């Protein structure tokens, strides 16, 4: 009896904590993201006021936008991610609901006898299901594990947004670099066309050379228009990731496209990080633990049916009052929750298979992303150390021979156009390298370094 009272007291005490909290889940999510990408979400205390978000956005856009500032903006202002943040409130509500006892039922009945002069018969009952009281702690634990898994999944979505934002920012950097180069090229070809016109008027070059110089200039202008459109498309993609519109879209990029770091991390290091850090794997582990708990709970209560206790009060027609306890027991003769247990066991096995598949996929993805990164790195180095210097040398030698009237203007322009093509390919390869690195960071689940500063 004392044990029963103690259990009831613990359950009722726990019910007192079953309230909604604005920061619950958001603080844990913010810590997970901060640990992996070193950037705060801005939602650690729950849904921020709209004005606070606007002030944060304007502060980050005040000067040129860096890569890290773009990530900060996306984490606090991306509309799709904000919707995912809000889903934590729904999940928390489910957890709180699971921690509440079912309300007692109050019943009343009135009977009117067909005998004249006899008063009505009244019946009242107050019933509470007792089994629910004992199942409450286990039910709360399951709900809490489900909520923790939802936090992990939302944090995983936030990291995916970080990776996509970095890729969009890299695209803007590359498009901006190509546009600047193409603008300089148009100026060079314009000057060459003007020089050809003057030489033609002086009778030094034929009309064919003049036409070639003009054609190169016009093609450069067409290329400039294409680069301008490419930059607009890249900026709009980033605007969508940052949730910007109106005057806020007039930002500028303050960081040029950087060169690759000195070296890349080892494959063993990356696979270890992926298994330790990936939040989708952690959420899958939570699912397995959740199913194990559910199966254990169902097995432990399979021979217990519902138990309802209460108080019945009755007043007879002759004024006699009757008050006493009531007890209703469910006899689990036919339904011993065998179907429920079987379904939960199947779900547990399913969760274990999904965890195994996710782990295999994560390791494979890391190997694939790292191979792409290494290839992109080799191409960048090849362009930088071999192709670009050779193309510059060809243009320099062509210019010297053109000045000595050994080469025609067509040959000089052809050398210049090949240099432009090679430089464009170099910028695109550099962009591909950083995209490959972003994809690898996403596959690993965050930075390519661990907490003890292991070499990248």
CSV table of C-alpha atoms in Angstrom, one decimal:
chain,number,residue,atom,x,y,z
A,1,UNK,CA,0.0,0.0,0.0
A,2,UNK,CA,2.8,2.3,0.9
A,3,UNK,CA,4.5,1.5,-2.4
A,4,UNK,CA,1.3,2.3,-4.3
A,5,UNK,CA,1.1,5.7,-2.6
A,6,UNK,CA,4.7,6.4,-3.2
A,7,UNK,CA,4.3,5.6,-6.9
A,8,UNK,CA,1.3,7.8,-7.1
A,9,UNK,CA,3.1,10.7,-5.4
A,10,UNK,CA,6.1,10.4,-7.8
A,11,UNK,CA,3.8,10.4,-10.8
A,12,UNK,CA,1.8,13.4,-9.6
A,13,UNK,CA,5.1,15.2,-8.9
A,14,UNK,CA,6.3,14.5,-12.4
A,15,UNK,CA,3.1,15.8,-13.8
A,16,UNK,CA,3.9,19.2,-12.3
A,17,UNK,CA,6.9,19.4,-14.7
A,18,UNK,CA,4.8,18.6,-17.7
A,19,UNK,CA,4.7,22.1,-19.1
A,20,UNK,CA,5.7,23.7,-22.4
A,21,UNK,CA,9.0,25.6,-22.4
A,22,UNK,CA,10.0,28.0,-25.3
A,23,UNK,CA,13.7,27.1,-25.3
A,24,UNK,CA,13.3,23.3,-24.9
A,25,UNK,CA,14.9,21.6,-27.9
A,26,UNK,CA,16.2,24.8,-29.4
A,27,UNK,CA,19.0,25.1,-26.9
A,28,UNK,CA,20.1,21.5,-27.5
A,29,UNK,CA,19.8,22.0,-31.3
A,30,UNK,CA,21.9,25.2,-31.1
A,31,UNK,CA,24.6,23.4,-29.2
A,32,UNK,CA,24.7,20.6,-31.7
A,33,UNK,CA,25.1,23.1,-34.6
A,34,UNK,CA,27.6,25.2,-32.7
A,35,UNK,CA,29.8,22.2,-32.0
A,36,UNK,CA,29.8,21.1,-35.7
A,37,UNK,CA,30.1,24.4,-37.7
A,38,UNK,CA,31.0,26.9,-35.0
A,39,UNK,CA,28.0,29.1,-35.8
A,40,UNK,CA,25.0,29.8,-33.6
A,41,UNK,CA,21.4,29.4,-34.8
A,42,UNK,CA,20.0,32.5,-33.1
A,43,UNK,CA,17.1,30.3,-31.9
A,44,UNK,CA,18.7,29.0,-28.8
A,45,UNK,CA,16.0,30.6,-26.6
A,46,UNK,CA,13.1,29.6,-28.7
A,47,UNK,CA,11.3,31.5,-31.5
A,48,UNK,CA,12.9,34.9,-31.6
A,49,UNK,CA,10.7,38.0,-32.1
A,50,UNK,CA,10.4,39.1,-35.8
A,51,UNK,CA,12.0,42.4,-35.0
A,52,UNK,CA,15.0,40.8,-33.4
A,53,UNK,CA,15.5,38.7,-36.5
A,54,UNK,CA,15.3,41.7,-38.7
A,55,UNK,CA,17.9,43.6,-36.6
A,56,UNK,CA,20.2,40.6,-36.8
A,57,UNK,CA,19.8,40.4,-40.6
A,58,UNK,CA,20.5,44.1,-41.1
A,59,UNK,CA,23.6,43.9,-38.8
A,60,UNK,CA,25.0,41.0,-40.8
A,61,UNK,CA,24.3,42.8,-44.1
A,62,UNK,CA,25.7,46.1,-43.0
A,63,UNK,CA,29.1,45.5,-44.6
A,64,UNK,CA,30.3,43.0,-47.1
A,65,UNK,CA,28.9,39.5,-46.6
A,66,UNK,CA,31.4,36.8,-45.6
A,67,UNK,CA,31.0,33.1,-45.9
A,68,UNK,CA,30.4,32.7,-42.2
A,69,UNK,CA,28.0,35.6,-42.1
A,70,UNK,CA,26.0,34.0,-44.9
A,71,UNK,CA,25.7,30.8,-42.8
A,72,UNK,CA,24.6,32.8,-39.8
A,73,UNK,CA,21.9,34.5,-41.9
A,74,UNK,CA,20.7,31.2,-43.3
A,75,UNK,CA,20.5,29.6,-39.8
A,76,UNK,CA,18.4,32.4,-38.4
A,77,UNK,CA,16.4,33.6,-41.4
A,78,UNK,CA,15.9,30.7,-43.9
A,79,UNK,CA,12.1,30.2,-44.0
A,80,UNK,CA,12.2,26.5,-44.6
A,81,UNK,CA,14.5,26.0,-41.7
A,82,UNK,CA,12.4,28.2,-39.5
A,83,UNK,CA,9.5,25.9,-40.2
A,84,UNK,CA,11.6,23.0,-39.1
A,85,UNK,CA,12.5,24.8,-35.9
A,86,UNK,CA,8.9,25.3,-35.2
A,87,UNK,CA,8.2,21.6,-35.5
A,88,UNK,CA,10.1,21.2,-32.3
A,89,UNK,CA,7.2,22.9,-30.5
A,90,UNK,CA,4.8,20.3,-32.0
A,91,UNK,CA,7.2,17.5,-30.9
A,92,UNK,CA,7.5,19.0,-27.4
A,93,UNK,CA,3.7,19.2,-27.1
A,94,UNK,CA,3.5,15.5,-27.8
A,95,UNK,CA,6.1,14.9,-25.1
A,96,UNK,CA,4.2,17.0,-22.6
A,97,UNK,CA,0.9,15.2,-23.5
A,98,UNK,CA,2.5,11.9,-22.9
A,99,UNK,CA,3.5,13.0,-19.4
A,100,UNK,CA,-0.1,13.9,-18.3
A,101,UNK,CA,-2.5,11.5,-16.6
A,102,UNK,CA,-5.8,10.8,-18.2
A,103,UNK,CA,-8.5,12.8,-16.6
A,104,UNK,CA,-10.9,11.0,-14.3
A,105,UNK,CA,-14.5,10.5,-15.6
A,106,UNK,CA,-17.5,11.9,-13.8
A,107,UNK,CA,-20.8,10.1,-14.5
A,108,UNK,CA,-24.3,11.0,-13.5
A,109,UNK,CA,-27.7,9.3,-14.1
A,110,UNK,CA,-31.2,10.2,-13.2
A,111,UNK,CA,-34.1,7.6,-13.1
A,112,UNK,CA,-37.7,8.7,-12.9
A,113,UNK,CA,-40.0,5.9,-11.4
A,114,UNK,CA,-43.5,5.5,-12.8
A,115,UNK,CA,-45.0,5.5,-9.4
A,116,UNK,CA,-46.7,8.7,-8.4
A,117,UNK,CA,-45.3,10.4,-5.3
A,118,UNK,CA,-41.9,8.7,-5.6
A,119,UNK,CA,-38.9,11.0,-6.2
A,120,UNK,CA,-36.2,10.5,-8.9
A,121,UNK,CA,-33.3,8.1,-8.4
A,122,UNK,CA,-29.9,9.7,-8.7
A,123,UNK,CA,-26.5,8.1,-9.4
A,124,UNK,CA,-23.1,9.7,-9.5
A,125,UNK,CA,-19.7,8.1,-10.2
A,126,UNK,CA,-16.1,9.3,-10.3
A,127,UNK,CA,-13.6,6.9,-12.0
A,128,UNK,CA,-9.9,7.0,-12.6
A,129,UNK,CA,-7.9,4.5,-14.6
A,130,UNK,CA,-5.1,3.2,-12.2
A,131,UNK,CA,-3.0,1.4,-14.7
A,132,UNK,CA,-2.3,4.7,-16.5
A,133,UNK,CA,-0.8,5.9,-13.3
A,134,UNK,CA,1.8,3.1,-13.2
A,135,UNK,CA,2.6,3.4,-16.9
A,136,UNK,CA,3.2,7.1,-16.8
A,137,UNK,CA,7.0,7.1,-16.1
A,138,UNK,CA,7.7,4.7,-18.9
A,139,UNK,CA,5.5,6.6,-21.3
A,140,UNK,CA,7.3,9.8,-20.4
A,141,UNK,CA,10.7,8.2,-21.0
A,142,UNK,CA,9.6,7.0,-24.5
A,143,UNK,CA,8.2,10.5,-25.4
A,144,UNK,CA,11.4,12.1,-24.2
A,145,UNK,CA,13.5,9.8,-26.4
A,146,UNK,CA,11.2,10.6,-29.4
A,147,UNK,CA,11.7,14.3,-28.7
A,148,UNK,CA,15.4,14.0,-28.6
A,149,UNK,CA,15.4,12.1,-31.9
A,150,UNK,CA,13.3,15.0,-33.4
A,151,UNK,CA,15.9,17.5,-32.2
A,152,UNK,CA,18.7,15.5,-33.9
A,153,UNK,CA,16.7,15.3,-37.1
A,154,UNK,CA,16.1,19.1,-37.1
A,155,UNK,CA,19.8,19.8,-36.3
A,156,UNK,CA,20.6,17.5,-39.3
A,157,UNK,CA,18.4,19.7,-41.5
A,158,UNK,CA,20.1,22.8,-40.2
A,159,UNK,CA,23.5,21.4,-41.2
A,160,UNK,CA,22.2,20.6,-44.7
A,161,UNK,CA,21.1,24.2,-45.0
A,162,UNK,CA,24.6,25.3,-43.9
A,163,UNK,CA,26.2,23.1,-46.7
A,164,UNK,CA,23.8,24.4,-49.3
A,165,UNK,CA,24.4,28.0,-48.3
A,166,UNK,CA,28.1,27.5,-48.5
A,167,UNK,CA,27.8,26.0,-52.0
A,168,UNK,CA,25.6,29.0,-53.1
A,169,UNK,CA,28.1,31.5,-51.6
A,170,UNK,CA,30.9,29.8,-53.5
A,171,UNK,CA,28.9,30.0,-56.7
A,172,UNK,CA,28.5,33.8,-56.2
A,173,UNK,CA,32.3,34.1,-55.5
A,174,UNK,CA,33.1,32.2,-58.7
A,175,UNK,CA,30.6,34.2,-60.8
A,176,UNK,CA,31.8,37.5,-59.4
A,177,UNK,CA,35.4,36.5,-60.2
A,178,UNK,CA,34.5,35.5,-63.8
A,179,UNK,CA,32.5,38.7,-64.4
A,180,UNK,CA,35.4,40.9,-63.2
A,181,UNK,CA,37.8,39.1,-65.5
A,182,UNK,CA,35.4,39.2,-68.5
A,183,UNK,CA,34.9,43.0,-67.9
A,184,UNK,CA,38.7,43.5,-68.2
A,185,UNK,CA,38.7,41.3,-71.2
A,186,UNK,CA,36.1,43.4,-73.0
A,187,UNK,CA,38.2,46.5,-72.3
A,188,UNK,CA,41.3,44.8,-73.8
A,189,UNK,CA,39.5,43.6,-76.9
A,190,UNK,CA,37.9,47.0,-77.3
A,191,UNK,CA,41.3,48.6,-77.3
A,192,UNK,CA,42.6,46.0,-79.7
A,193,UNK,CA,39.7,46.7,-82.1
A,194,UNK,CA,40.3,50.4,-82.0
A,195,UNK,CA,44.0,49.9,-82.7
A,196,UNK,CA,43.2,47.6,-85.6
A,197,UNK,CA,40.9,50.3,-87.0
A,198,UNK,CA,43.6,52.9,-86.9
A,199,UNK,CA,46.2,50.5,-88.4
A,200,UNK,CA,43.7,49.6,-91.2
A,201,UNK,CA,43.0,53.3,-91.9
A,202,UNK,CA,46.8,53.8,-92.1
A,203,UNK,CA,47.1,50.9,-94.6
A,204,UNK,CA,49.2,48.7,-92.3
A,205,UNK,CA,46.7,45.8,-92.0
A,206,UNK,CA,44.1,44.3,-94.4
A,207,UNK,CA,40.4,44.4,-93.8
A,208,UNK,CA,40.4,40.7,-92.7
A,209,UNK,CA,42.6,41.5,-89.7
A,210,UNK,CA,40.3,44.4,-88.8
A,211,UNK,CA,37.2,42.2,-89.0
A,212,UNK,CA,38.9,39.6,-86.8
A,213,UNK,CA,39.7,42.1,-84.1
A,214,UNK,CA,36.1,43.5,-84.2
A,215,UNK,CA,34.6,39.9,-84.0
A,216,UNK,CA,36.8,39.1,-80.9
A,217,UNK,CA,35.6,42.3,-79.2
A,218,UNK,CA,31.9,41.6,-79.9
A,219,UNK,CA,32.3,38.0,-78.7
A,220,UNK,CA,33.8,39.3,-75.5
A,221,UNK,CA,30.7,41.5,-75.0
A,222,UNK,CA,28.4,38.5,-75.5
A,223,UNK,CA,30.5,36.6,-72.9
A,224,UNK,CA,30.1,39.6,-70.6
A,225,UNK,CA,26.3,39.5,-70.8
A,226,UNK,CA,26.4,35.8,-70.0
A,227,UNK,CA,28.6,36.3,-67.0
A,228,UNK,CA,26.3,39.0,-65.7
A,229,UNK,CA,23.3,36.7,-66.0
A,230,UNK,CA,25.3,33.9,-64.3
A,231,UNK,CA,26.0,36.2,-61.4
A,232,UNK,CA,22.4,37.2,-61.0
A,233,UNK,CA,21.3,33.6,-61.0
A,234,UNK,CA,23.9,32.7,-58.3
A,235,UNK,CA,22.9,35.7,-56.1
A,236,UNK,CA,19.2,34.8,-56.3
A,237,UNK,CA,20.0,31.2,-55.3
A,238,UNK,CA,21.8,32.6,-52.3
A,239,UNK,CA,19.0,35.1,-51.6
A,240,UNK,CA,16.6,32.1,-51.3
A,241,UNK,CA,18.9,30.3,-48.9
A,242,UNK,CA,19.2,33.5,-46.8
A,243,UNK,CA,15.5,34.3,-46.9
A,244,UNK,CA,16.2,37.8,-48.3
A,245,UNK,CA,14.0,40.1,-50.4
A,246,UNK,CA,13.5,43.8,-51.2
A,247,UNK,CA,16.4,46.1,-50.3
A,248,UNK,CA,18.2,43.4,-48.3
A,249,UNK,CA,19.2,41.7,-51.6
A,250,UNK,CA,21.7,44.5,-52.4
A,251,UNK,CA,24.5,42.8,-50.5
A,252,UNK,CA,28.1,42.5,-51.7
A,253,UNK,CA,30.5,39.6,-51.3
A,254,UNK,CA,33.5,40.6,-49.2
A,255,UNK,CA,35.7,37.4,-49.6
A,256,UNK,CA,37.3,36.3,-52.9
A,257,UNK,CA,37.3,32.7,-53.9
A,258,UNK,CA,40.2,31.3,-51.8
A,259,UNK,CA,42.9,28.8,-52.8
A,260,UNK,CA,42.7,25.3,-51.4
A,261,UNK,CA,44.4,24.6,-48.0
A,262,UNK,CA,47.8,23.1,-47.8
A,263,UNK,CA,46.6,19.5,-47.3
A,264,UNK,CA,43.6,17.3,-47.0
A,265,UNK,CA,42.5,15.1,-44.0
A,266,UNK,CA,43.0,11.3,-44.1
A,267,UNK,CA,40.2,9.0,-45.1
A,268,UNK,CA,40.3,7.1,-41.7
A,269,UNK,CA,39.9,10.4,-39.8
A,270,UNK,CA,36.9,11.4,-41.9
A,271,UNK,CA,35.1,8.1,-41.6
A,272,UNK,CA,35.5,8.2,-37.9
A,273,UNK,CA,34.2,11.7,-37.7
A,274,UNK,CA,31.2,10.7,-39.8
A,275,UNK,CA,30.2,7.9,-37.5
A,276,UNK,CA,30.7,10.0,-34.4
A,277,UNK,CA,29.1,13.3,-35.6
A,278,UNK,CA,26.4,12.6,-38.2
A,279,UNK,CA,23.2,13.5,-36.5
A,280,UNK,CA,21.0,11.3,-38.8
A,281,UNK,CA,23.0,8.3,-37.5
A,282,UNK,CA,22.5,9.5,-33.9
A,283,UNK,CA,18.8,9.9,-34.6
A,284,UNK,CA,18.7,6.4,-36.0
A,285,UNK,CA,20.4,5.2,-32.8
A,286,UNK,CA,17.7,6.9,-30.8
A,287,UNK,CA,15.0,5.2,-32.8
A,288,UNK,CA,16.5,1.8,-32.0
A,289,UNK,CA,16.6,2.6,-28.3
A,290,UNK,CA,13.1,3.9,-28.5
A,291,UNK,CA,11.8,0.7,-30.1
A,292,UNK,CA,13.7,-1.4,-27.5
A,293,UNK,CA,12.0,0.5,-24.7
A,294,UNK,CA,8.6,0.1,-26.4
A,295,UNK,CA,9.0,-3.6,-26.8
A,296,UNK,CA,10.1,-4.0,-23.1
A,297,UNK,CA,7.1,-1.9,-21.9
A,298,UNK,CA,4.6,-3.8,-24.0
A,299,UNK,CA,6.0,-7.2,-22.9
A,300,UNK,CA,5.9,-6.1,-19.2
A,301,UNK,CA,2.3,-5.1,-19.3
A,302,UNK,CA,0.8,-7.7,-21.6
A,303,UNK,CA,-1.0,-9.5,-18.7
A,304,UNK,CA,-2.4,-6.2,-17.2
A,305,UNK,CA,-5.7,-4.9,-18.5
A,306,UNK,CA,-7.2,-1.6,-17.7
A,307,UNK,CA,-8.0,-1.0,-14.0
A,308,UNK,CA,-10.5,1.7,-13.1
A,309,UNK,CA,-11.2,2.7,-9.5
A,310,UNK,CA,-13.7,5.3,-8.3
A,311,UNK,CA,-16.5,6.3,-6.1
A,312,UNK,CA,-20.2,5.7,-6.7
A,313,UNK,CA,-22.9,7.7,-5.0
A,314,UNK,CA,-26.6,6.8,-5.3
A,315,UNK,CA,-29.8,8.1,-3.9
A,316,UNK,CA,-32.8,5.9,-4.0
A,317,UNK,CA,-36.3,7.0,-4.6
A,318,UNK,CA,-37.2,6.7,-0.9
A,319,UNK,CA,-34.3,9.0,0.0
A,320,UNK,CA,-31.8,6.3,1.0
A,321,UNK,CA,-28.2,7.4,0.2
A,322,UNK,CA,-25.5,4.9,-0.8
A,323,UNK,CA,-21.8,5.8,-1.2
A,324,UNK,CA,-19.0,3.3,-1.9
A,325,UNK,CA,-15.9,2.5,-3.9
A,326,UNK,CA,-16.0,0.9,-7.4
A,327,UNK,CA,-13.5,-1.2,-9.2
A,328,UNK,CA,-13.6,-2.3,-12.9
A,329,UNK,CA,-10.9,-4.7,-14.2
A,330,UNK,CA,-10.2,-5.7,-17.7
A,331,UNK,CA,-9.5,-9.5,-18.0
A,332,UNK,CA,-6.8,-10.0,-20.7
A,333,UNK,CA,-8.1,-13.4,-21.7
A,334,UNK,CA,-8.1,-13.0,-25.5
A,335,UNK,CA,-6.1,-9.9,-26.2
A,336,UNK,CA,-2.8,-10.1,-24.4
A,337,UNK,CA,-1.3,-7.4,-26.7
A,338,UNK,CA,0.4,-10.1,-28.8
A,339,UNK,CA,-0.3,-8.1,-32.0
A,340,UNK,CA,1.1,-4.9,-30.5
A,341,UNK,CA,4.2,-6.7,-29.3
A,342,UNK,CA,4.7,-8.4,-32.6
A,343,UNK,CA,4.4,-5.0,-34.4
A,344,UNK,CA,6.9,-3.3,-32.1
A,345,UNK,CA,9.4,-6.1,-32.4
A,346,UNK,CA,9.2,-5.8,-36.2
A,347,UNK,CA,9.7,-2.0,-35.9
A,348,UNK,CA,12.7,-2.6,-33.7
A,349,UNK,CA,14.3,-4.9,-36.2
A,350,UNK,CA,13.4,-2.4,-38.9
A,351,UNK,CA,15.1,0.4,-37.0
A,352,UNK,CA,18.3,-1.7,-36.5
A,353,UNK,CA,18.4,-2.4,-40.3
A,354,UNK,CA,18.0,1.3,-41.1
A,355,UNK,CA,20.8,2.2,-38.7
A,356,UNK,CA,23.1,-0.3,-40.3
A,357,UNK,CA,22.2,0.9,-43.8
A,358,UNK,CA,22.7,4.5,-42.8
A,359,UNK,CA,26.2,3.7,-41.3
A,360,UNK,CA,27.3,1.9,-44.5
A,361,UNK,CA,25.9,4.8,-46.7
A,362,UNK,CA,27.7,7.4,-44.6
A,363,UNK,CA,31.1,5.7,-44.9
A,364,UNK,CA,30.6,5.2,-48.7
A,365,UNK,CA,29.5,8.9,-49.1
A,366,UNK,CA,32.6,10.0,-47.3
A,367,UNK,CA,34.9,8.0,-49.5
A,368,UNK,CA,33.1,9.3,-52.6
A,369,UNK,CA,33.2,12.9,-51.5
A,370,UNK,CA,36.8,12.7,-50.6
A,371,UNK,CA,37.7,11.2,-54.0
A,372,UNK,CA,35.9,14.1,-55.6
A,373,UNK,CA,37.8,16.5,-53.4
A,374,UNK,CA,41.2,15.0,-54.2
A,375,UNK,CA,40.4,15.1,-58.0
A,376,UNK,CA,39.3,18.7,-57.8
A,377,UNK,CA,42.4,19.6,-55.9
A,378,UNK,CA,44.7,17.9,-58.4
A,379,UNK,CA,43.0,19.8,-61.3
A,380,UNK,CA,43.3,23.1,-59.5
A,381,UNK,CA,47.0,22.6,-58.9
A,382,UNK,CA,47.4,21.5,-62.6
A,383,UNK,CA,45.7,24.6,-63.9
A,384,UNK,CA,47.6,26.8,-61.5
A,385,UNK,CA,51.1,25.3,-61.9
A,386,UNK,CA,51.0,24.2,-65.5
A,387,UNK,CA,48.3,25.4,-67.8
A,388,UNK,CA,47.9,29.0,-66.7
A,389,UNK,CA,51.7,29.8,-66.8
A,390,UNK,CA,51.9,28.1,-70.3
A,391,UNK,CA,49.0,30.2,-71.6
A,392,UNK,CA,50.5,33.4,-70.3
A,393,UNK,CA,53.8,32.6,-71.9
A,394,UNK,CA,52.1,31.9,-75.2
A,395,UNK,CA,50.3,35.3,-75.1
A,396,UNK,CA,53.6,37.1,-74.2
A,397,UNK,CA,55.5,35.4,-77.0
A,398,UNK,CA,52.6,36.0,-79.4
A,399,UNK,CA,52.6,39.7,-78.5
A,400,UNK,CA,56.3,40.0,-79.1
A,401,UNK,CA,56.1,38.3,-82.5
A,402,UNK,CA,53.1,40.4,-83.4
A,403,UNK,CA,55.0,43.6,-82.5
A,404,UNK,CA,57.8,42.3,-84.8
A,405,UNK,CA,55.2,41.7,-87.5
A,406,UNK,CA,55.9,38.0,-87.5
A,407,UNK,CA,52.4,37.0,-86.4
A,408,UNK,CA,49.1,38.3,-87.7
A,409,UNK,CA,46.5,39.9,-85.4
A,410,UNK,CA,44.4,36.7,-85.8
A,411,UNK,CA,47.1,34.6,-84.3
A,412,UNK,CA,47.5,37.0,-81.4
A,413,UNK,CA,43.7,37.1,-80.7
A,414,UNK,CA,43.6,33.3,-80.9
A,415,UNK,CA,46.3,33.0,-78.2
A,416,UNK,CA,44.5,35.5,-76.0
A,417,UNK,CA,41.2,33.7,-76.4
A,418,UNK,CA,42.8,30.4,-75.4
A,419,UNK,CA,44.2,32.1,-72.3
A,420,UNK,CA,40.7,33.3,-71.4
A,421,UNK,CA,39.2,29.8,-71.9
A,422,UNK,CA,41.9,28.3,-69.7
A,423,UNK,CA,41.4,30.9,-66.9
A,424,UNK,CA,37.7,30.4,-67.0
A,425,UNK,CA,38.2,26.6,-66.6
A,426,UNK,CA,40.6,27.3,-63.7
A,427,UNK,CA,38.0,29.4,-61.8
A,428,UNK,CA,35.3,26.7,-62.5
A,429,UNK,CA,37.7,24.0,-61.2
A,430,UNK,CA,38.4,26.1,-58.1
A,431,UNK,CA,34.6,26.5,-57.5
A,432,UNK,CA,34.2,22.7,-57.9
A,433,UNK,CA,36.9,22.2,-55.3
A,434,UNK,CA,35.1,24.2,-52.7
A,435,UNK,CA,31.8,22.6,-53.6
A,436,UNK,CA,33.4,19.2,-53.1
A,437,UNK,CA,34.8,20.4,-49.8
A,438,UNK,CA,31.3,21.6,-48.7
A,439,UNK,CA,29.8,18.3,-49.7
A,440,UNK,CA,32.5,16.4,-47.8
A,441,UNK,CA,31.8,18.5,-44.7
A,442,UNK,CA,28.2,17.7,-45.0
A,443,UNK,CA,28.9,14.0,-45.4
A,444,UNK,CA,31.1,14.1,-42.3
A,445,UNK,CA,28.5,16.1,-40.3
A,446,UNK,CA,30.4,19.3,-39.7
A,447,UNK,CA,34.0,20.6,-39.7
A,448,UNK,CA,36.8,18.3,-41.0
A,449,UNK,CA,38.6,18.7,-37.7
A,450,UNK,CA,37.8,17.1,-34.4
A,451,UNK,CA,37.6,18.7,-31.0
A,452,UNK,CA,41.2,18.1,-30.2
A,453,UNK,CA,42.3,19.9,-33.3
A,454,UNK,CA,43.4,16.9,-35.4
A,455,UNK,CA,44.9,17.9,-38.6
A,456,UNK,CA,42.6,18.5,-41.5
